XYZ file of C-alpha atoms in Angstrom:
361
model
C 56.837 88.398 81.674
C 56.144 86.943 78.218
C 57.958 84.073 76.541
C 59.569 86.654 74.244
C 61.024 88.517 77.233
C 62.439 85.366 78.791
C 63.888 84.367 75.422
C 65.740 87.691 74.948
C 66.921 87.820 78.566
C 68.245 84.261 78.366
C 70.010 84.990 75.077
C 71.508 88.220 76.427
C 72.808 86.770 79.689
C 74.157 83.540 78.189
C 75.993 85.403 75.418
C 77.266 88.047 77.842
C 78.732 85.584 80.331
C 80.135 83.371 77.568
C 81.928 86.435 76.161
C 83.234 87.273 79.642
C 84.418 83.679 80.180
C 86.162 83.537 76.809
C 87.908 86.849 77.373
C 88.934 85.823 80.923
C 90.654 82.692 79.614
C 92.507 84.712 76.978
C 93.478 87.436 79.477
C 94.784 84.931 82.050
C 96.816 83.134 79.384
C 98.431 86.355 78.163
C 99.016 87.659 81.680
C 100.602 84.411 82.867
C 102.931 84.244 79.864
C 104.088 87.816 80.577
C 104.705 87.290 84.301
C 105.893 83.688 84.511
C 109.553 84.713 84.859
C 108.741 86.959 87.812
C 106.737 84.168 89.440
C 109.726 81.831 89.083
C 112.315 84.356 90.281
C 110.386 85.644 93.310
C 109.678 83.641 96.510
C 105.987 83.211 95.757
C 103.897 80.053 96.264
C 101.424 78.481 93.842
C 98.653 79.122 96.352
C 99.397 82.856 96.311
C 99.504 82.934 92.515
C 96.169 81.145 92.135
C 94.111 82.429 95.065
C 95.619 85.839 95.810
C 96.368 86.914 92.258
C 94.403 85.146 89.527
C 91.233 84.525 91.524
C 90.988 88.304 91.939
C 92.436 89.102 88.504
C 89.325 87.637 86.831
C 86.804 90.108 88.341
C 89.339 92.926 87.906
C 89.814 92.438 84.169
C 86.105 91.768 83.645
C 85.185 94.860 85.616
C 87.123 96.986 83.162
C 85.205 95.692 80.142
C 81.663 94.801 81.181
C 80.170 97.622 79.049
C 82.072 96.356 75.993
C 80.964 92.781 76.706
C 77.343 93.925 76.820
C 77.703 95.638 73.443
C 79.323 92.597 71.821
C 76.773 90.203 73.355
C 73.777 92.251 72.186
C 75.147 92.635 68.657
C 76.014 88.943 68.427
C 72.670 87.422 69.374
C 70.502 90.213 67.907
C 72.263 89.876 64.546
C 71.403 86.181 64.569
C 67.769 87.030 65.293
C 67.769 89.512 62.407
C 69.417 87.020 60.058
C 66.706 84.470 60.853
C 64.041 87.193 60.281
C 62.768 86.673 63.833
C 62.807 90.417 64.546
C 60.727 91.112 61.447
C 58.208 88.544 62.675
C 57.997 90.215 66.087
C 57.431 93.656 64.571
C 54.935 92.389 61.955
C 52.928 90.804 64.761
C 52.214 94.317 66.039
C 54.991 94.636 68.608
C 56.284 98.204 68.923
C 60.005 98.870 68.853
C 59.851 100.186 72.413
C 58.227 96.923 73.508
C 60.907 95.025 71.599
C 63.628 96.844 73.586
C 62.008 96.188 76.975
C 63.815 92.884 77.792
C 67.074 94.407 76.556
C 66.649 97.308 78.963
C 65.612 95.024 81.823
C 68.726 92.882 81.401
C 71.015 95.871 80.945
C 69.729 97.465 84.163
C 70.216 94.131 85.945
C 73.841 93.972 84.768
C 74.310 97.666 85.553
C 73.124 97.047 89.126
C 75.598 94.186 89.552
C 78.334 96.314 88.007
C 77.475 99.183 90.348
C 77.854 96.952 93.412
C 81.074 95.539 91.998
C 82.544 98.972 91.273
C 81.777 100.398 94.698
C 82.367 97.388 96.957
C 83.447 94.020 95.568
C 85.968 94.884 92.836
C 88.059 97.139 95.143
C 88.146 94.461 97.851
C 89.422 91.901 95.357
C 91.809 94.457 93.878
C 93.344 95.039 97.296
C 94.423 91.403 97.565
C 95.487 91.158 93.916
C 97.366 94.455 93.775
C 99.112 93.894 97.102
C 100.512 90.744 95.507
C 101.222 92.624 92.276
C 103.003 95.503 94.011
C 105.176 93.058 95.919
C 106.125 90.551 93.226
C 105.184 91.859 89.767
C 105.343 95.657 89.702
C 107.362 96.894 92.705
C 107.837 100.135 90.762
C 104.245 101.068 91.662
C 105.617 102.239 95.024
C 106.147 106.003 95.115
C 107.721 108.353 97.657
C 107.163 112.077 97.979
C 110.749 113.043 98.726
C 111.348 116.697 97.782
C 109.543 120.022 98.159
C 106.586 118.632 100.099
C 103.737 120.909 101.214
C 101.130 119.511 103.620
C 98.364 121.013 105.743
C 98.174 119.375 109.172
C 95.331 121.597 110.337
C 92.990 124.319 109.079
C 95.655 126.980 109.707
C 98.823 124.888 110.037
C 101.132 124.036 107.159
C 104.296 121.952 106.937
C 107.002 122.252 104.303
C 109.753 119.646 103.955
C 112.707 120.091 101.638
C 113.945 116.478 101.520
C 112.575 113.251 102.983
C 114.100 109.754 103.185
C 111.635 106.901 103.540
C 114.137 104.238 104.643
C 114.605 105.807 108.092
C 111.793 108.406 108.109
C 114.200 111.315 108.325
C 114.934 114.395 106.297
C 116.246 117.922 106.067
C 114.654 121.328 105.822
C 111.604 121.216 108.105
C 109.274 124.212 108.378
C 106.019 124.531 110.344
C 103.823 127.591 109.815
C 100.734 128.566 111.805
C 98.304 131.285 110.754
C 95.501 133.280 112.297
C 93.186 135.045 109.837
C 95.792 134.539 107.092
C 98.498 136.186 109.227
C 101.620 134.233 110.147
C 101.729 133.919 113.956
C 104.215 131.086 114.530
C 107.168 129.678 112.609
C 109.251 126.632 113.484
C 112.249 125.690 111.341
C 114.700 122.800 111.756
C 117.753 121.723 109.822
C 117.189 117.965 110.368
C 114.349 115.778 111.595
C 113.422 112.125 112.138
C 110.361 110.159 113.207
C 110.435 108.326 116.554
C 108.174 105.343 115.979
C 108.019 104.221 119.605
C 106.975 107.650 120.865
C 105.080 108.566 117.654
C 106.775 111.945 117.673
C 109.086 113.919 115.411
C 112.541 114.883 116.683
C 113.744 118.205 115.296
C 117.421 119.173 115.464
C 119.061 122.577 115.094
C 115.745 124.354 115.258
C 114.557 127.898 115.777
C 111.153 129.385 116.522
C 109.497 132.720 115.918
C 106.299 134.020 117.548
C 104.443 137.159 116.630
C 102.378 138.633 119.456
C 100.783 142.069 119.061
C 103.146 142.846 116.216
C 106.249 141.896 118.228
C 108.524 139.012 117.257
C 109.751 136.560 119.884
C 112.735 134.581 118.632
C 114.331 131.454 120.100
C 117.349 129.577 118.747
C 117.729 125.887 119.458
C 120.978 125.443 117.554
C 122.700 122.258 118.658
C 119.538 121.219 120.504
C 116.672 118.833 119.723
C 112.927 119.153 120.157
C 110.441 116.272 120.290
C 106.982 117.256 119.070
C 103.751 115.443 118.211
C 101.990 116.796 115.127
C 99.417 115.319 112.745
C 102.073 114.126 110.317
C 103.056 110.491 109.763
C 105.500 108.553 107.548
C 102.524 107.119 105.654
C 101.775 110.641 104.372
C 104.925 110.483 102.255
C 104.398 107.141 100.496
C 101.737 105.751 98.186
C 101.117 103.240 95.409
C 100.072 104.385 91.947
C 97.090 102.002 92.097
C 95.883 103.001 95.577
C 92.573 104.319 94.236
C 91.676 100.925 92.750
C 92.125 99.209 96.122
C 89.651 101.410 98.007
C 85.922 100.884 98.277
C 83.923 104.000 97.474
C 83.358 104.713 101.175
C 87.117 104.528 101.767
C 87.696 106.642 98.673
C 85.440 109.432 99.956
C 87.215 109.447 103.321
C 90.573 109.566 101.546
C 89.435 112.456 99.328
C 88.415 114.427 102.421
C 91.750 113.604 104.083
C 93.694 114.745 101.002
C 91.766 117.989 100.754
C 92.463 118.755 104.403
C 96.156 118.084 103.810
C 96.364 119.988 100.560
C 97.696 116.917 98.764
C 97.446 117.141 94.989
C 95.778 113.791 94.239
C 92.175 114.631 95.120
C 91.182 115.248 91.464
C 92.402 111.779 90.495
C 90.466 110.224 93.366
C 87.325 112.226 92.562
C 87.536 111.092 88.942
C 87.775 107.478 90.086
C 84.735 107.907 92.345
C 82.560 109.403 89.590
C 83.807 106.796 87.091
C 82.375 104.087 89.333
C 78.950 105.719 89.102
C 79.057 106.502 85.388
C 80.296 103.229 83.867
C 77.365 101.006 84.970
C 74.961 103.247 83.045
C 77.192 102.789 80.005
C 75.926 99.194 79.870
C 72.373 100.464 79.317
C 73.468 102.954 76.648
C 75.617 100.456 74.728
C 72.815 97.880 74.934
C 70.456 100.298 73.171
C 73.126 101.085 70.574
C 73.859 97.402 69.981
C 70.189 96.492 69.596
C 69.576 99.413 67.234
C 72.431 98.694 64.819
C 71.956 94.916 64.710
C 68.158 94.594 64.580
C 68.131 95.326 60.852
C 69.087 92.542 58.444
C 72.102 93.678 56.389
C 74.029 92.231 53.483
C 77.217 92.058 55.564
C 75.382 90.183 58.304
C 76.817 89.548 61.736
C 80.412 90.239 60.706
C 79.650 93.815 59.691
C 77.628 94.423 62.844
C 80.367 93.022 65.081
C 82.987 95.140 63.311
C 80.831 98.212 63.869
C 80.331 97.228 67.502
C 84.068 96.812 68.083
C 84.651 100.234 66.509
C 82.026 101.833 68.774
C 83.564 100.100 71.792
C 87.023 101.353 70.836
C 85.680 104.890 70.466
C 84.072 104.629 73.894
C 87.364 103.551 75.502
C 89.201 106.303 73.593
C 86.757 108.979 74.772
C 86.878 107.647 78.347
C 90.657 108.043 78.419
C 90.347 111.567 77.063
C 87.746 112.365 79.727
C 90.125 111.161 82.448
C 92.869 113.382 81.017
C 90.509 116.365 80.917
C 89.568 115.752 84.540
C 93.074 115.376 85.963
C 95.155 117.698 83.780
C 92.831 120.321 82.285
C 90.866 121.112 85.467
C 87.559 119.953 84.038
C 84.944 119.089 86.644
C 85.599 115.386 87.492
C 81.898 114.510 87.560
C 81.240 116.124 84.173
C 84.362 114.543 82.681
C 83.436 111.024 83.784
C 79.864 111.382 82.526
C 80.937 112.939 79.216
C 81.244 109.570 77.351
C 77.727 108.653 78.513
C 76.356 111.984 77.296
C 77.977 111.523 73.872
C 76.987 107.880 73.435
C 73.582 108.505 74.991
C 72.917 111.008 72.211
C 74.078 108.411 69.683
C 71.758 105.811 71.245
C 68.809 108.213 70.982
C 69.575 108.906 67.306
C 69.997 105.226 66.399
C 66.775 104.309 68.185
C 64.885 106.902 66.167
C 66.381 105.506 62.941
C 66.075 101.819 63.848
C 63.855 99.402 61.982
C 60.275 99.838 63.210
């Protein structure tokens, strides 16, 4: 590794982490000012606020913006190099533009690797502690209950429908269990009321009736005024969730949850799949935005660093804008989640290729 490489890598990393530190201080200040009343009103200790919330809030907020930080950092220090005509000196000495980009790419892949580990393992673990605190004291409205018209698969050929469910006592009305064989209904169990027996881990059905179909003949039984205790693969936890559940799961947990949802026929698997593919796609965004930042700031311009930074902020805003659109396409317009999450990289990767071709040689 040449002195030039070490120089660029040192500049990149120092500027990147300084940008992250500066933004973290600003984000914590704004967040604390917004939530201070809730901290005062709720029975929460200073230790919980500092260690459970803000210690994990820092990697969370940084994890959202590492690609943008890389773009800003590259534009900032590369513009200074261009202003001091250092880049011109490198290129006049016979260095190719590809060789000039090598330390940029090395550093961006290093950051992308760290970001990849963070996205799949470390960020979700920190988020679990932070968001558990947040859901309890800051945003209790994140708690959701599936309470009406619930359809769940409890087996490959077994389906449950529930008309109304109450989470406070795990009871409800309008229970229906259907079992199929080769797409033909073979068993039907209906109950007017039901409740979950936590000690026995069973469901108690009241005012029930059953229907069997054997060789085309129906066998009917009425349990009106009676109760039936049954154990099925259905639990109170299947009816409740937090809106930020996906951010609290490591990727391994996310994959298991996606499989569980698909087996149950729950309608959140597209959201979870999008989150999984986002964790793979965003680290590579660091590499793409690094190339873009180096390409637009390596040329000495009349507007100098200010113009380059303004252009970088605009590109970063467009990236965030397109990422949000991609998420909407994935969850609401039935676009393939993998394609949707990689769409911003495909668009900005094309831009990076074009800018590299047009960059100062």
